[in-house]
mmCIF file of C-alpha atoms in Angstrom:
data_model
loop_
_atom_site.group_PDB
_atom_site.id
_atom_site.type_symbol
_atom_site.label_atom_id
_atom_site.label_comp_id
_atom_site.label_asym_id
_atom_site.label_seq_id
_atom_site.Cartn_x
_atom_site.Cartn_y
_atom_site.Cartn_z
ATOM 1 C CA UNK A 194 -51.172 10.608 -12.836
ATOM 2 C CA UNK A 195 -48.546 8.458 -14.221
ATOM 3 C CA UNK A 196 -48.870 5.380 -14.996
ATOM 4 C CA UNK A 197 -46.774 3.565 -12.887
ATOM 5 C CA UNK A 198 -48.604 5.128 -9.872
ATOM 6 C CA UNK A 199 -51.708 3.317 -10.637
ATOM 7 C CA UNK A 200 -51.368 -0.080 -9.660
ATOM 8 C CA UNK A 201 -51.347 -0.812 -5.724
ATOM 9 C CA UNK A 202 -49.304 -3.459 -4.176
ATOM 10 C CA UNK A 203 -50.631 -4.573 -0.992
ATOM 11 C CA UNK A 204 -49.338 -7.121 1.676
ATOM 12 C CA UNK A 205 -51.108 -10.340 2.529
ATOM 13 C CA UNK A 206 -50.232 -11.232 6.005
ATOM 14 C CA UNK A 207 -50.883 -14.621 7.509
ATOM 15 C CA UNK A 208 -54.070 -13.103 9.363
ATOM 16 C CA UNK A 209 -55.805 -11.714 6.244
ATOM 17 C CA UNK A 210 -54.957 -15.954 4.654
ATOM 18 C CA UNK A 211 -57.305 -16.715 7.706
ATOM 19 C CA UNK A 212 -59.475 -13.463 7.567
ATOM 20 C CA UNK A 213 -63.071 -14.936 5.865
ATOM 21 C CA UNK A 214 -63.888 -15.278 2.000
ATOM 22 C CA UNK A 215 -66.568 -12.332 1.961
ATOM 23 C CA UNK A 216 -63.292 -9.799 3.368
ATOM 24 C CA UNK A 217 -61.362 -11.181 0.269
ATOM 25 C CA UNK A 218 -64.075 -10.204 -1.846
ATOM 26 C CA UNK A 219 -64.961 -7.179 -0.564
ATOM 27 C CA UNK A 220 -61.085 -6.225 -1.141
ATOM 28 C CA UNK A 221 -61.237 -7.053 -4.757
ATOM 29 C CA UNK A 222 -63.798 -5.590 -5.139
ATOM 30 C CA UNK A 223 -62.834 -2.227 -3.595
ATOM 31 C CA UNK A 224 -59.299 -2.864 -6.228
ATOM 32 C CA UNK A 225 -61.386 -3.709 -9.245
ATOM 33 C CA UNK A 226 -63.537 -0.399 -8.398
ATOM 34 C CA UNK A 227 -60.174 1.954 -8.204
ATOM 35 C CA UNK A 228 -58.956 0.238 -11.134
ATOM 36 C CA UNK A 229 -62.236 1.475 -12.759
ATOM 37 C CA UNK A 230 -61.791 4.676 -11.413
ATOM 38 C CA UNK A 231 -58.703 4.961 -12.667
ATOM 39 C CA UNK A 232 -59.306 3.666 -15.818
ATOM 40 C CA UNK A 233 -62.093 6.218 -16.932
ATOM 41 C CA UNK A 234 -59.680 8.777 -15.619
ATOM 42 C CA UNK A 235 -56.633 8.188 -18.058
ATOM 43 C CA UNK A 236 -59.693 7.891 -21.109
ATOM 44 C CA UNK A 237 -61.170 11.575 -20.017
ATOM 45 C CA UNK A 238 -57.595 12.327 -21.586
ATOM 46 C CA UNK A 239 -57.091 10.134 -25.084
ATOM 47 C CA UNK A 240 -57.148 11.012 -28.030
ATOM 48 C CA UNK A 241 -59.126 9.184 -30.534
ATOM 49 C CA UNK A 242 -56.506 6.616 -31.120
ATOM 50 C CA UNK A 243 -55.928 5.466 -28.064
ATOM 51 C CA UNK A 244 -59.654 5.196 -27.914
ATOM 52 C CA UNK A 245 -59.534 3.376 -30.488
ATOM 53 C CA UNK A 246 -56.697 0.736 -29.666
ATOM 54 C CA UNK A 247 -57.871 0.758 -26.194
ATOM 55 C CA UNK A 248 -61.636 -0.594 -27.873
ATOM 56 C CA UNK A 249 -60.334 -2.573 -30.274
ATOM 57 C CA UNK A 250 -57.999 -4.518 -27.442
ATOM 58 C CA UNK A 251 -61.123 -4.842 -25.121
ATOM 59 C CA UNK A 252 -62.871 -6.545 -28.026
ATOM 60 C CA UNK A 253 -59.859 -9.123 -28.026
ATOM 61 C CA UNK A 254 -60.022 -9.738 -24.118
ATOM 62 C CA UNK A 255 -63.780 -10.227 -24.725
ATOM 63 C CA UNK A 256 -62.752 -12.588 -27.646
ATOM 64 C CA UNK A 257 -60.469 -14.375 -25.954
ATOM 65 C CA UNK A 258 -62.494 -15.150 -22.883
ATOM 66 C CA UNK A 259 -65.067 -16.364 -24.666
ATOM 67 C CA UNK A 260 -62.654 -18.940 -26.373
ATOM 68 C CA UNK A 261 -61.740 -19.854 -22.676
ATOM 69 C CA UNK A 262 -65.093 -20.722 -21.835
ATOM 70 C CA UNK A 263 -66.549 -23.784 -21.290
ATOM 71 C CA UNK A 264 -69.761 -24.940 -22.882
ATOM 72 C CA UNK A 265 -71.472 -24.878 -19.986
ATOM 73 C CA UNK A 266 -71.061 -20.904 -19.700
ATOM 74 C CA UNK A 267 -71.133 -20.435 -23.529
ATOM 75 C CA UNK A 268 -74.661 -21.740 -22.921
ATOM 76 C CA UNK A 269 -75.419 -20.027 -20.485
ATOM 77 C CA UNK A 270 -74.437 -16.599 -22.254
ATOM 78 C CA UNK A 271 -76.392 -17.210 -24.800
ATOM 79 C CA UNK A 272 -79.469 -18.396 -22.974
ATOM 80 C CA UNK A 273 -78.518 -14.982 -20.910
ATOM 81 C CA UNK A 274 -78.152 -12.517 -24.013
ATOM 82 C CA UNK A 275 -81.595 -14.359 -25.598
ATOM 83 C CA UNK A 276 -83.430 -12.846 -22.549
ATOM 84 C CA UNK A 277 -82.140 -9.611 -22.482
ATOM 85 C CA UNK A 278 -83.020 -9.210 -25.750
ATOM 86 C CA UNK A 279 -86.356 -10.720 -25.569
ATOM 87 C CA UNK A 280 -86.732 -8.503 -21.965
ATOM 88 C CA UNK A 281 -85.551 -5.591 -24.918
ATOM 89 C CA UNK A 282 -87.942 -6.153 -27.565
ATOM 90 C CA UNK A 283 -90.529 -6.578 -24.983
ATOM 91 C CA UNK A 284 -90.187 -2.847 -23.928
ATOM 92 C CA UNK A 285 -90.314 -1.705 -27.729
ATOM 93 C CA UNK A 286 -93.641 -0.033 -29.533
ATOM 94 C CA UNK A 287 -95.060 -1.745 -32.132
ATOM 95 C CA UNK A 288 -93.299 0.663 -35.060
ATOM 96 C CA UNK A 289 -89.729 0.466 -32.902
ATOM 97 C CA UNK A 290 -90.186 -2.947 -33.831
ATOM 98 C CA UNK A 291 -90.629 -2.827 -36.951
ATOM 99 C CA UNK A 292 -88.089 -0.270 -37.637
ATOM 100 C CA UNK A 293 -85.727 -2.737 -36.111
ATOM 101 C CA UNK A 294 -86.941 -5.585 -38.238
ATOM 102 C CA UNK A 295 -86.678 -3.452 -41.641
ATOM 103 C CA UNK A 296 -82.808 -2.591 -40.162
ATOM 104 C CA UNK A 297 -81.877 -6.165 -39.876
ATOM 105 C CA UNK A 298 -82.947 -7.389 -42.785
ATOM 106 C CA UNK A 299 -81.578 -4.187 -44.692
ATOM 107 C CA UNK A 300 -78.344 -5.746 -42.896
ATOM 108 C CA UNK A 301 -79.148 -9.743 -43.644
ATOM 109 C CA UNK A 302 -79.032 -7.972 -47.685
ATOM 110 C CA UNK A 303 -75.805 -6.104 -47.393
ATOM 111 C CA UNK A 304 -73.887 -9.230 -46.003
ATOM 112 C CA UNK A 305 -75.431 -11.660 -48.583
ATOM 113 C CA UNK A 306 -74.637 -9.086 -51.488
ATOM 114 C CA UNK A 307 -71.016 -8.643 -49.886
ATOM 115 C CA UNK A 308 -70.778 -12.607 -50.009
ATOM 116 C CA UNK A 309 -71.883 -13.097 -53.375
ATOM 117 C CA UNK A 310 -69.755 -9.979 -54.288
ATOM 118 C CA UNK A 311 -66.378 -11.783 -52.626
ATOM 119 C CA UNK A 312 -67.596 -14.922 -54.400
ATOM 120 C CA UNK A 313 -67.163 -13.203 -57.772
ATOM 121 C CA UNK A 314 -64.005 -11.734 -56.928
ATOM 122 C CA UNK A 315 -62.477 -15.281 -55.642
ATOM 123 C CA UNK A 316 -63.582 -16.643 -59.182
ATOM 124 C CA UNK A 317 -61.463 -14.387 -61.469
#
């Protein structure tokens, strides 16, 4: 499919204005699923790159949103991603914990040693 064929253009007549909110929604909704659709079709077909840029650009959006945000939702994301982690760790065994305990601190090291080792190199 090329890619000009996958966006659909559709007409808003006076009627749908009038038609009710949940219609709307349900039609965005039914575009943001064949978008979707679409979507994982064209990545069945990349190549690594293009997996690649196409990951590396979602991380931006996801940046950039998050910029946009007020700090009402940036609370709310975080009080969000604290209970699905909590709701995660919850789930775990006792040694899954632990294993992901020894991990992050393994990880806490490596950045403080990769500080102190950029901190060297900014003093020459």
């Amino acid at each position: 499919m090329k890619q000009k064929d996958r966006h659909l253009i559709f007409h808003v007549s006076p009627q749908c204005v009038k038609s009710s909110r949940g219609q709307a929604e349900e039609q965005k909704s039914h575009i943001r699923e064949l978008d979707r659709i679409y979507r994982a079709d064209g990545r069945a077909n990349e190549t690594t790159e293009e997996t690649e840029r196409r990951r590396s650009e979602d991380r931006l959006r996801i940046i950039a949103r998050r910029n946009n945000m007020s700090a009402e939702e940036t609370q709310q994301r975080y009080s969000d991603d604290r209970l699905r982690a909590n709701a995660r760790r919850n789930s775990m065994t006792t040694e899954e914990r632990r294993s992901e305990d020894r991990l992050r601190t393994i990880g806490r090291r490596n950045n403080m040693a990769a500080e102190e080792t950029e901190e060297l190199r900014s003093d020459d």
